[in-house]
mmCIF file of N, CA and C and ligand atoms in Angstrom:
data_model
loop_
_atom_site.group_PDB
_atom_site.id
_atom_site.type_symbol
_atom_site.label_atom_id
_atom_site.label_comp_id
_atom_site.label_asym_id
_atom_site.label_seq_id
_atom_site.Cartn_x
_atom_site.Cartn_y
_atom_site.Cartn_z
ATOM 1 N N MET A 1 47.922 -14.825 15.050
ATOM 2 C CA MET A 1 48.604 -13.915 14.130
ATOM 3 C C MET A 1 48.911 -13.125 15.364
ATOM 4 N N LEU A 2 50.185 -12.570 15.652
ATOM 5 C CA LEU A 2 50.847 -12.108 16.572
ATOM 6 C C LEU A 2 50.835 -10.213 16.200
ATOM 7 N N LEU A 3 51.188 -10.173 14.558
ATOM 8 C CA LEU A 3 50.799 -8.829 14.403
ATOM 9 C C LEU A 3 50.372 -8.158 13.350
ATOM 10 N N ASP A 4 49.563 -8.114 12.762
ATOM 11 C CA ASP A 4 49.030 -7.264 11.149
ATOM 12 C C ASP A 4 50.057 -6.403 10.741
ATOM 13 N N ILE A 5 50.890 -6.749 9.729
ATOM 14 C CA ILE A 5 51.901 -5.416 9.181
ATOM 15 C C ILE A 5 51.877 -4.748 8.967
ATOM 16 N N SER A 6 50.858 -4.031 9.256
ATOM 17 C CA SER A 6 49.838 -2.296 9.045
ATOM 18 C C SER A 6 50.537 -1.753 10.583
ATOM 19 N N GLU A 7 50.126 -2.575 10.828
ATOM 20 C CA GLU A 7 50.508 -2.354 12.712
ATOM 21 C C GLU A 7 51.876 -1.278 13.053
ATOM 22 N N ILE A 8 53.290 -1.672 12.233
ATOM 23 C CA ILE A 8 54.197 -1.734 12.209
ATOM 24 C C ILE A 8 54.736 -0.186 12.125
ATOM 25 N N PRO A 9 55.286 0.439 13.298
ATOM 26 C CA PRO A 9 55.613 1.936 12.464
ATOM 27 C C PRO A 9 56.413 1.844 11.810
ATOM 28 N N LYS A 10 55.742 3.186 10.653
ATOM 29 C CA LYS A 10 56.997 3.265 9.266
ATOM 30 C C LYS A 10 57.776 4.143 9.849
ATOM 31 N N VAL A 11 59.394 3.833 9.387
ATOM 32 C CA VAL A 11 60.137 4.990 9.376
ATOM 33 C C VAL A 11 60.760 5.544 8.289
ATOM 34 N N ALA A 12 61.916 6.612 7.721
ATOM 35 C CA ALA A 12 61.727 7.498 6.895
ATOM 36 C C ALA A 12 62.342 6.789 5.249
ATOM 37 N N LEU A 13 63.333 5.165 5.907
ATOM 38 C CA LEU A 13 64.211 4.479 4.723
ATOM 39 C C LEU A 13 62.662 3.349 4.324
ATOM 40 N N GLU A 14 62.169 3.501 3.067
ATOM 41 C CA GLU A 14 61.676 2.206 2.787
ATOM 42 C C GLU A 14 62.487 0.794 3.085
ATOM 43 N N ARG A 15 63.719 0.334 2.823
ATOM 44 C CA ARG A 15 64.604 -0.227 2.452
ATOM 45 C C ARG A 15 64.674 -1.018 3.996
ATOM 46 N N MET A 16 64.649 -0.300 5.117
ATOM 47 C CA MET A 16 64.416 -0.675 6.225
ATOM 48 C C MET A 16 62.760 -1.135 6.888
ATOM 49 N N ASN A 17 61.593 -0.274 6.549
ATOM 50 C CA ASN A 17 60.399 -0.804 6.548
ATOM 51 C C ASN A 17 60.049 -1.872 5.569
ATOM 52 N N LYS A 18 60.973 -2.484 4.799
ATOM 53 C CA LYS A 18 60.900 -3.470 4.215
ATOM 54 C C LYS A 18 61.562 -5.105 5.258
ATOM 55 N N VAL A 19 62.544 -4.490 5.656
ATOM 56 C CA VAL A 19 63.507 -5.150 6.738
ATOM 57 C C VAL A 19 62.504 -5.794 7.741
ATOM 58 N N HIS A 20 61.592 -4.868 8.169
ATOM 59 C CA HIS A 20 60.597 -4.894 9.536
ATOM 60 C C HIS A 20 59.727 -5.502 9.074
ATOM 61 N N GLU A 21 59.326 -5.260 8.036
ATOM 62 C CA GLU A 21 57.891 -6.043 7.546
ATOM 63 C C GLU A 21 58.477 -7.934 7.381
ATOM 64 N N GLU A 22 59.245 -7.922 6.972
ATOM 65 C CA GLU A 22 60.136 -9.521 6.652
ATOM 66 C C GLU A 22 59.827 -9.840 8.099
ATOM 67 N N GLU A 23 60.553 -9.194 8.912
ATOM 68 C CA GLU A 23 61.054 -9.793 10.278
ATOM 69 C C GLU A 23 59.085 -10.457 11.161
ATOM 70 N N ILE A 24 58.354 -9.486 10.509
ATOM 71 C CA ILE A 24 57.195 -9.453 11.473
ATOM 72 C C ILE A 24 57.189 -10.750 10.006
ATOM 73 N N LYS A 25 56.554 -10.902 9.431
ATOM 74 C CA LYS A 25 56.038 -12.073 8.886
ATOM 75 C C LYS A 25 56.907 -13.104 9.483
ATOM 76 N N ILE A 26 58.179 -13.321 9.191
ATOM 77 C CA ILE A 26 58.860 -14.358 9.945
ATOM 78 C C ILE A 26 57.991 -14.488 11.268
ATOM 79 N N LEU A 27 58.246 -13.571 11.773
ATOM 80 C CA LEU A 27 57.975 -14.298 13.613
ATOM 81 C C LEU A 27 55.895 -14.352 13.585
ATOM 82 N N ASN A 28 55.212 -14.137 12.859
ATOM 83 C CA ASN A 28 54.072 -14.274 12.516
ATOM 84 C C ASN A 28 54.057 -15.842 11.978
ATOM 85 N N GLN A 29 55.078 -16.470 11.339
ATOM 86 C CA GLN A 29 55.192 -17.532 10.929
ATOM 87 C C GLN A 29 55.758 -18.327 11.990
ATOM 88 N N LEU A 30 56.552 -18.221 12.956
ATOM 89 C CA LEU A 30 57.346 -18.649 14.531
ATOM 90 C C LEU A 30 55.660 -19.081 15.394
ATOM 91 N N TYR A 31 54.995 -17.558 15.559
ATOM 92 C CA TYR A 31 53.996 -17.507 16.136
ATOM 93 C C TYR A 31 53.192 -18.642 16.105
ATOM 94 N N GLU A 32 52.589 -19.196 14.874
ATOM 95 C CA GLU A 32 51.580 -19.932 14.394
ATOM 96 C C GLU A 32 52.169 -21.366 14.831
ATOM 97 N N ALA A 33 52.823 -22.144 14.194
ATOM 98 C CA ALA A 33 53.632 -22.993 14.306
ATOM 99 C C ALA A 33 53.634 -23.490 15.887
ATOM 100 N N ILE A 34 53.629 -22.176 16.654
ATOM 101 C CA ILE A 34 53.985 -22.879 18.276
ATOM 102 C C ILE A 34 52.314 -22.915 18.465
ATOM 103 N N GLU A 35 51.444 -22.166 18.214
ATOM 104 C CA GLU A 35 50.054 -22.381 18.576
ATOM 105 C C GLU A 35 49.484 -23.658 18.121
ATOM 106 N N GLU A 36 49.899 -23.809 16.720
ATOM 107 C CA GLU A 36 49.735 -25.684 16.253
ATOM 108 C C GLU A 36 50.082 -26.484 16.923
ATOM 109 N N PHE A 37 50.962 -26.360 17.279
ATOM 110 C CA PHE A 37 52.141 -27.113 17.822
ATOM 111 C C PHE A 37 50.977 -27.433 19.449
ATOM 112 N N GLN A 38 50.494 -26.515 20.274
ATOM 113 C CA GLN A 38 49.626 -26.322 21.559
ATOM 114 C C GLN A 38 48.456 -26.816 20.937
ATOM 115 N N LYS A 39 48.014 -26.837 19.693
ATOM 116 C CA LYS A 39 46.966 -27.532 19.675
ATOM 117 C C LYS A 39 46.407 -29.123 19.310
ATOM 118 N N GLY A 40 48.290 -28.830 19.160
ATOM 119 C CA GLY A 40 47.913 -30.571 19.346
ATOM 120 C C GLY A 40 48.633 -30.915 17.598
ATOM 121 N N LYS A 41 48.431 -30.024 16.503
ATOM 122 C CA LYS A 41 49.156 -30.324 15.332
ATOM 123 C C LYS A 41 50.215 -30.015 15.249
ATOM 124 N N GLY A 42 50.952 -29.616 14.252
ATOM 125 C CA GLY A 42 52.334 -29.250 14.018
ATOM 126 C C GLY A 42 53.524 -29.763 14.317
ATOM 127 N N SER A 43 54.748 -29.436 14.545
ATOM 128 C CA SER A 43 55.568 -30.061 14.911
ATOM 129 C C SER A 43 56.803 -29.423 15.869
ATOM 130 N N LEU A 44 57.426 -29.887 16.684
ATOM 131 C CA LEU A 44 58.738 -28.958 17.261
ATOM 132 C C LEU A 44 59.653 -29.156 16.500
ATOM 133 N N GLU A 45 59.700 -30.137 14.846
ATOM 134 C CA GLU A 45 61.000 -29.536 14.447
ATOM 135 C C GLU A 45 60.475 -28.336 13.061
ATOM 136 N N GLU A 46 59.268 -27.958 12.903
ATOM 137 C CA GLU A 46 58.562 -26.919 12.306
ATOM 138 C C GLU A 46 58.822 -25.644 12.854
ATOM 139 N N ILE A 47 58.621 -25.464 14.490
ATOM 140 C CA ILE A 47 59.361 -24.627 15.203
ATOM 141 C C ILE A 47 60.681 -24.330 15.288
ATOM 142 N N ASP A 48 61.170 -25.722 15.464
ATOM 143 C CA ASP A 48 62.716 -25.204 15.483
ATOM 144 C C ASP A 48 63.393 -24.534 14.109
ATOM 145 N N LYS A 49 62.449 -25.310 12.934
ATOM 146 C CA LYS A 49 62.898 -24.490 11.492
ATOM 147 C C LYS A 49 62.997 -22.963 11.200
ATOM 148 N N LYS A 50 61.071 -22.646 11.890
ATOM 149 C CA LYS A 50 61.171 -21.431 11.737
ATOM 150 C C LYS A 50 61.941 -20.427 12.901
ATOM 151 N N PHE A 51 62.305 -21.248 14.198
ATOM 152 C CA PHE A 51 63.010 -20.103 15.214
ATOM 153 C C PHE A 51 63.797 -19.851 14.621
ATOM 154 N N GLU A 52 65.048 -20.905 13.593
ATOM 155 C CA GLU A 52 66.271 -20.613 13.456
ATOM 156 C C GLU A 52 66.109 -19.089 11.908
ATOM 157 N N GLU A 53 65.075 -19.718 11.394
ATOM 158 C CA GLU A 53 64.898 -18.732 10.215
ATOM 159 C C GLU A 53 64.506 -17.291 11.082
ATOM 160 N N PHE A 54 63.855 -16.806 11.631
ATOM 161 C CA PHE A 54 63.516 -15.934 12.818
ATOM 162 C C PHE A 54 65.040 -15.458 13.090
ATOM 163 N N PHE A 55 66.047 -16.111 14.070
ATOM 164 C CA PHE A 55 67.238 -15.879 14.188
ATOM 165 C C PHE A 55 68.252 -15.487 13.360
ATOM 166 N N GLN A 56 68.209 -15.568 12.053
ATOM 167 C CA GLN A 56 69.300 -15.699 11.258
ATOM 168 C C GLN A 56 68.747 -14.058 10.700
ATOM 169 N N ASP A 57 67.156 -13.939 10.291
ATOM 170 C CA ASP A 57 67.156 -12.590 10.439
ATOM 171 C C ASP A 57 66.965 -11.494 10.942
ATOM 172 N N VAL A 58 66.788 -11.858 11.802
ATOM 173 C CA VAL A 58 67.437 -10.960 12.877
ATOM 174 C C VAL A 58 68.629 -10.074 13.433
ATOM 175 N N LEU A 59 69.657 -11.258 12.873
ATOM 176 C CA LEU A 59 70.899 -11.375 12.632
ATOM 177 C C LEU A 59 71.333 -10.369 11.421
ATOM 178 N N LYS A 60 70.557 -10.834 10.534
ATOM 179 C CA LYS A 60 70.411 -9.764 9.214
ATOM 180 C C LYS A 60 69.803 -8.340 9.256
ATOM 181 N N HIS A 61 68.993 -8.294 10.261
ATOM 182 C CA HIS A 61 68.178 -7.203 10.468
ATOM 183 C C HIS A 61 69.170 -6.186 11.039
ATOM 184 N N PHE A 62 69.705 -6.595 12.027
ATOM 185 C CA PHE A 62 70.635 -5.662 12.389
ATOM 186 C C PHE A 62 72.010 -5.403 11.722
ATOM 187 N N SER A 63 72.228 -6.387 11.495
ATOM 188 C CA SER A 63 74.085 -5.756 10.834
ATOM 189 C C SER A 63 73.417 -5.201 9.314
ATOM 190 N N SER A 64 72.773 -4.891 8.743
ATOM 191 C CA SER A 64 72.464 -4.168 7.575
ATOM 192 C C SER A 64 72.152 -2.562 8.507
ATOM 193 N N GLU A 65 71.021 -2.127 9.319
ATOM 194 C CA GLU A 65 71.307 -1.272 9.937
ATOM 195 C C GLU A 65 72.607 -0.640 10.517
ATOM 196 N N GLN A 66 73.548 -1.738 10.839
ATOM 197 C CA GLN A 66 74.658 -1.352 11.186
ATOM 198 C C GLN A 66 75.770 -0.370 10.264
ATOM 199 N N GLU A 67 75.292 -1.667 9.666
ATOM 200 C CA GLU A 67 76.523 -0.934 7.866
ATOM 201 C C GLU A 67 75.844 0.565 7.679
ATOM 202 N N MET A 68 74.968 0.612 7.630
ATOM 203 C CA MET A 68 74.798 2.543 7.106
ATOM 204 C C MET A 68 74.911 3.240 8.114
ATOM 205 N N MET A 69 75.007 2.677 9.442
ATOM 206 C CA MET A 69 75.411 3.703 10.673
ATOM 207 C C MET A 69 76.396 3.672 10.420
ATOM 208 N N GLU A 70 77.341 3.262 9.890
ATOM 209 C CA GLU A 70 78.674 3.014 10.096
ATOM 210 C C GLU A 70 79.187 3.897 8.908
ATOM 211 N N GLN A 71 78.698 3.749 7.480
ATOM 212 C CA GLN A 71 78.708 4.217 6.688
ATOM 213 C C GLN A 71 78.810 5.548 6.294
ATOM 214 N N TYR A 72 77.739 6.025 7.162
ATOM 215 C CA TYR A 72 77.084 7.495 7.019
ATOM 216 C C TYR A 72 77.675 8.278 8.417
ATOM 217 N N ASN A 73 78.367 7.250 9.076
ATOM 218 C CA ASN A 73 78.783 8.073 10.507
ATOM 219 C C ASN A 73 77.311 9.027 11.819
ATOM 220 N N PHE A 74 76.795 7.832 11.422
ATOM 221 C CA PHE A 74 75.673 8.139 12.383
ATOM 222 C C PHE A 74 75.995 8.440 13.787
ATOM 223 N N PHE A 75 75.685 9.601 14.427
ATOM 224 C CA PHE A 75 76.209 9.913 15.681
ATOM 225 C C PHE A 75 75.980 9.065 16.998
ATOM 226 N N ALA A 76 74.409 8.455 16.983
ATOM 227 C CA ALA A 76 74.173 7.608 18.080
ATOM 228 C C ALA A 76 74.586 5.630 17.354
ATOM 229 N N TYR A 77 75.442 5.944 16.713
ATOM 230 C CA TYR A 77 75.630 4.695 16.477
ATOM 231 C C TYR A 77 75.662 3.709 17.459
ATOM 232 N N PRO A 78 76.820 4.178 18.509
ATOM 233 C CA PRO A 78 77.314 3.272 19.816
ATOM 234 C C PRO A 78 75.494 2.469 20.289
ATOM 235 N N MET A 79 74.820 3.749 20.636
ATOM 236 C CA MET A 79 73.736 3.627 21.370
ATOM 237 C C MET A 79 72.615 3.130 20.588
ATOM 238 N N HIS A 80 72.695 2.606 19.077
ATOM 239 C CA HIS A 80 72.001 1.969 18.955
ATOM 240 C C HIS A 80 72.115 0.458 19.089
ATOM 241 N N ARG A 81 73.415 0.490 18.429
ATOM 242 C CA ARG A 81 74.125 -1.178 18.357
ATOM 243 C C ARG A 81 74.095 -1.454 19.967
ATOM 244 N N GLY A 82 74.296 -0.736 20.964
ATOM 245 C CA GLY A 82 73.916 -0.923 22.252
ATOM 246 C C GLY A 82 72.459 -1.751 22.454
ATOM 247 N N GLU A 83 71.714 -1.029 22.038
ATOM 248 C CA GLU A 83 70.076 -1.629 22.129
ATOM 249 C C GLU A 83 69.762 -3.322 21.440
ATOM 250 N N HIS A 84 70.494 -3.307 19.993
ATOM 251 C CA HIS A 84 71.074 -4.693 19.126
ATOM 252 C C HIS A 84 71.584 -5.639 20.042
ATOM 253 N N ASP A 85 72.739 -5.136 20.483
ATOM 254 C CA ASP A 85 73.866 -6.352 21.166
ATOM 255 C C ASP A 85 72.360 -6.897 22.276
ATOM 256 N N MET A 86 71.713 -6.011 23.146
ATOM 257 C CA MET A 86 71.322 -6.437 24.358
ATOM 258 C C MET A 86 70.593 -7.606 23.832
ATOM 259 N N VAL A 87 69.509 -7.258 22.699
ATOM 260 C CA VAL A 87 68.461 -7.704 22.045
ATOM 261 C C VAL A 87 69.371 -9.620 21.657
ATOM 262 N N LEU A 88 70.319 -9.191 20.673
ATOM 263 C CA LEU A 88 71.233 -10.515 20.730
ATOM 264 C C LEU A 88 71.522 -11.420 21.700
ATOM 265 N N GLY A 89 71.670 -10.759 22.609
ATOM 266 C CA GLY A 89 72.640 -11.898 23.951
ATOM 267 C C GLY A 89 70.900 -12.758 24.350
ATOM 268 N N GLN A 90 70.177 -11.903 24.624
ATOM 269 C CA GLN A 90 68.876 -12.427 24.979
ATOM 270 C C GLN A 90 68.394 -13.571 23.837
ATOM 271 N N LEU A 91 68.721 -13.314 22.635
ATOM 272 C CA LEU A 91 68.266 -14.322 21.780
ATOM 273 C C LEU A 91 69.282 -16.024 21.959
ATOM 274 N N HIS A 92 70.573 -14.986 21.867
ATOM 275 C CA HIS A 92 71.572 -16.821 22.246
ATOM 276 C C HIS A 92 70.919 -17.122 23.225
ATOM 277 N N SER A 93 70.817 -16.727 24.215
ATOM 278 C CA SER A 93 70.289 -17.530 25.711
ATOM 279 C C SER A 93 69.352 -18.224 25.451
ATOM 280 N N LEU A 94 67.929 -17.777 24.514
ATOM 281 C CA LEU A 94 67.010 -17.889 24.589
ATOM 282 C C LEU A 94 67.291 -19.448 23.234
ATOM 283 N N LYS A 95 67.886 -19.027 22.483
ATOM 284 C CA LYS A 95 68.150 -19.977 21.677
ATOM 285 C C LYS A 95 68.695 -21.786 22.461
ATOM 286 N N LYS A 96 69.936 -21.453 23.349
ATOM 287 C CA LYS A 96 70.222 -22.584 24.026
ATOM 288 C C LYS A 96 69.289 -22.960 25.090
ATOM 289 N N ARG A 97 68.610 -22.959 25.270
ATOM 290 C CA ARG A 97 67.477 -22.865 26.808
ATOM 291 C C ARG A 97 66.577 -23.838 25.524
ATOM 292 N N TRP A 98 66.496 -23.166 24.325
ATOM 293 C CA TRP A 98 65.481 -23.949 23.268
ATOM 294 C C TRP A 98 66.123 -25.854 22.989
ATOM 295 N N GLU A 99 67.304 -25.273 22.719
ATOM 296 C CA GLU A 99 68.419 -26.499 22.088
ATOM 297 C C GLU A 99 68.308 -27.554 23.452
ATOM 298 N N LYS A 100 67.963 -27.372 24.721
ATOM 299 C CA LYS A 100 68.107 -28.248 25.656
ATOM 300 C C LYS A 100 66.824 -28.432 26.549
ATOM 301 N N GLU A 101 65.908 -27.457 26.118
ATOM 302 C CA GLU A 101 64.421 -28.097 26.647
ATOM 303 C C GLU A 101 63.672 -28.090 26.040
ATOM 304 N N LYS A 102 63.754 -27.519 24.697
ATOM 305 C CA LYS A 102 62.530 -27.799 23.782
ATOM 306 C C LYS A 102 61.137 -27.457 23.890
ATOM 307 N N ASN A 103 60.939 -26.279 24.353
ATOM 308 C CA ASN A 103 59.616 -25.623 25.439
ATOM 309 C C ASN A 103 59.595 -24.274 24.171
ATOM 310 N N PRO A 104 58.207 -24.711 23.503
ATOM 311 C CA PRO A 104 57.775 -23.492 22.689
ATOM 312 C C PRO A 104 57.281 -22.567 23.541
ATOM 313 N N GLU A 105 56.507 -22.918 24.422
ATOM 314 C CA GLU A 105 55.978 -22.296 25.568
ATOM 315 C C GLU A 105 56.238 -20.821 25.519
ATOM 316 N N MET A 106 58.340 -20.811 26.103
ATOM 317 C CA MET A 106 59.264 -20.996 26.593
ATOM 318 C C MET A 106 59.604 -19.229 24.933
ATOM 319 N N ILE A 107 59.866 -19.943 24.261
ATOM 320 C CA ILE A 107 59.856 -18.515 22.785
ATOM 321 C C ILE A 107 58.419 -18.234 22.556
ATOM 322 N N LYS A 108 57.470 -18.822 23.041
ATOM 323 C CA LYS A 108 56.246 -17.596 22.900
ATOM 324 C C LYS A 108 55.809 -16.716 24.211
ATOM 325 N N SER A 109 56.700 -16.646 24.682
ATOM 326 C CA SER A 109 56.399 -15.908 25.832
ATOM 327 C C SER A 109 57.385 -15.214 25.894
ATOM 328 N N TYR A 110 58.613 -15.345 25.575
ATOM 329 C CA TYR A 110 59.869 -14.245 24.738
ATOM 330 C C TYR A 110 59.387 -13.305 24.330
ATOM 331 N N ILE A 111 58.362 -13.590 22.499
ATOM 332 C CA ILE A 111 58.000 -12.998 21.543
ATOM 333 C C ILE A 111 57.128 -12.193 22.444
ATOM 334 N N GLU A 112 56.107 -12.238 22.583
ATOM 335 C CA GLU A 112 54.956 -11.936 23.271
ATOM 336 C C GLU A 112 55.649 -10.552 24.573
ATOM 337 N N LYS A 113 56.395 -11.352 25.143
ATOM 338 C CA LYS A 113 56.590 -9.969 26.512
ATOM 339 C C LYS A 113 57.589 -8.988 26.241
ATOM 340 N N GLU A 114 58.540 -9.804 25.384
ATOM 341 C CA GLU A 114 60.059 -9.081 25.273
ATOM 342 C C GLU A 114 60.479 -8.854 24.261
ATOM 343 N N PHE A 115 60.334 -9.589 22.900
ATOM 344 C CA PHE A 115 60.762 -9.040 21.708
ATOM 345 C C PHE A 115 59.605 -8.428 20.647
ATOM 346 N N LEU A 116 58.695 -8.290 20.789
ATOM 347 C CA LEU A 116 57.781 -7.730 20.081
ATOM 348 C C LEU A 116 57.577 -6.060 20.740
ATOM 349 N N PRO A 117 57.032 -5.953 21.707
ATOM 350 C CA PRO A 117 57.114 -4.789 22.680
ATOM 351 C C PRO A 117 58.654 -3.894 22.624
ATOM 352 N N TRP A 118 59.665 -4.864 22.885
ATOM 353 C CA TRP A 118 60.814 -4.057 22.388
ATOM 354 C C TRP A 118 61.310 -3.368 21.064
ATOM 355 N N LEU A 119 60.566 -4.024 20.366
ATOM 356 C CA LEU A 119 60.661 -3.646 18.918
ATOM 357 C C LEU A 119 60.109 -2.669 18.277
ATOM 358 N N MET A 120 58.886 -3.059 18.753
ATOM 359 C CA MET A 120 57.940 -1.413 18.547
ATOM 360 C C MET A 120 58.658 0.073 18.692
ATOM 361 N N ASN A 121 58.972 -0.310 20.478
ATOM 362 C CA ASN A 121 59.538 0.519 20.764
ATOM 363 C C ASN A 121 60.978 0.969 20.475
ATOM 364 N N HIS A 122 61.371 0.266 19.734
ATOM 365 C CA HIS A 122 62.948 0.387 19.349
ATOM 366 C C HIS A 122 62.559 0.730 17.664
ATOM 367 N N ILE A 123 61.812 0.631 16.537
ATOM 368 C CA ILE A 123 61.750 0.868 15.748
ATOM 369 C C ILE A 123 60.721 2.744 15.797
ATOM 370 N N GLN A 124 59.856 3.282 16.968
ATOM 371 C CA GLN A 124 59.752 4.327 17.163
ATOM 372 C C GLN A 124 61.077 5.129 17.594
ATOM 373 N N THR A 125 61.553 4.966 18.158
ATOM 374 C CA THR A 125 62.849 5.329 19.081
ATOM 375 C C THR A 125 64.307 5.525 17.852
ATOM 376 N N MET A 126 65.103 4.754 18.366
ATOM 377 C CA MET A 126 66.153 4.577 17.665
ATOM 378 C C MET A 126 66.202 4.444 16.310
ATOM 379 N N ASP A 127 65.697 3.590 15.137
ATOM 380 C CA ASP A 127 65.236 2.949 14.017
ATOM 381 C C ASP A 127 64.109 4.445 13.392
ATOM 382 N N THR A 128 63.489 5.259 14.069
ATOM 383 C CA THR A 128 62.995 6.276 13.343
ATOM 384 C C THR A 128 64.123 7.141 13.756
ATOM 385 N N VAL A 129 64.798 7.867 14.153
ATOM 386 C CA VAL A 129 66.395 8.950 14.615
ATOM 387 C C VAL A 129 67.162 8.454 12.972
ATOM 388 N N THR A 130 67.208 6.878 13.069
ATOM 389 C CA THR A 130 68.526 6.715 12.397
ATOM 390 C C THR A 130 67.968 6.825 10.747
ATOM 391 N N ALA A 131 66.889 6.150 10.377
ATOM 392 C CA ALA A 131 66.554 6.477 9.488
ATOM 393 C C ALA A 131 65.964 7.772 8.743
ATOM 394 N N HIS A 132 65.762 8.869 9.857
ATOM 395 C CA HIS A 132 65.610 10.627 9.635
ATOM 396 C C HIS A 132 67.120 10.396 9.337
ATOM 397 N N PHE A 133 68.072 10.626 9.430
ATOM 398 C CA PHE A 133 69.295 10.357 9.311
ATOM 399 C C PHE A 133 69.731 10.201 8.384
ATOM 400 N N LEU A 134 69.510 9.163 7.912
ATOM 401 C CA LEU A 134 70.244 8.398 6.670
ATOM 402 C C LEU A 134 69.569 8.716 5.513
ATOM 403 N N SER A 135 68.468 9.321 5.712
ATOM 404 C CA SER A 135 66.919 9.602 4.717
ATOM 405 C C SER A 135 67.791 10.756 4.041
ATOM 406 N N HIS A 136 69.030 11.952 4.314
ATOM 407 C CA HIS A 136 69.421 12.634 3.652
ATOM 408 C C HIS A 136 70.730 12.559 3.093
ATOM 409 N N PHE A 137 71.273 11.423 3.075
ATOM 410 C CA PHE A 137 72.144 10.496 1.995
ATOM 411 C C PHE A 137 71.921 9.419 1.655
ATOM 412 N N ILE A 138 70.959 8.688 1.707
ATOM 413 C CA ILE A 138 70.428 7.726 0.704
ATOM 414 C C ILE A 138 68.948 7.720 0.449
ATOM 415 N N ARG A 139 69.154 7.631 -1.230
ATOM 416 C CA ARG A 139 67.588 7.499 -1.729
ATOM 417 C C ARG A 139 67.220 6.133 -1.899
ATOM 418 N N ASP A 140 66.132 6.094 -1.593
ATOM 419 C CA ASP A 140 65.469 4.356 -1.779
ATOM 420 C C ASP A 140 63.695 4.898 -2.407
HETATM 421 FE FE1 LIG B 1 65.342 -1.828 12.229
HETATM 422 FE FE1 LIG B 2 67.372 -1.007 15.232
#
């Protein structure tokens, strides 16, 4: 397992916490599929499937936050969106390289060294401030 669900920092909006939980669940499954493959079990197809699921989930995660920020005119929307866009750029090039090279280690090391540390920091900073702001308008 990459990360226990209980280790995800909590923000003031439950619907955002749920999205983060779901993302870590999918990320754990992708990570597990890679570890299985590296142990000589599992398959590249399984990794491919989980990677696509992860990719789609990140798109949904980011756009759900962006919709709320736009709707309620969040003051730091461009900054928050800038962080999302930066990671989407990384994921797009990772996806391209994956399709060409099919090297699971590449995805694994990206998740460990880039995506997860970034996400933890992003939730504790951008998402925390955003959720606090939105919680004045949205009840969940
Ligand atoms: Fe988030
Ligand atoms: Fe975010």
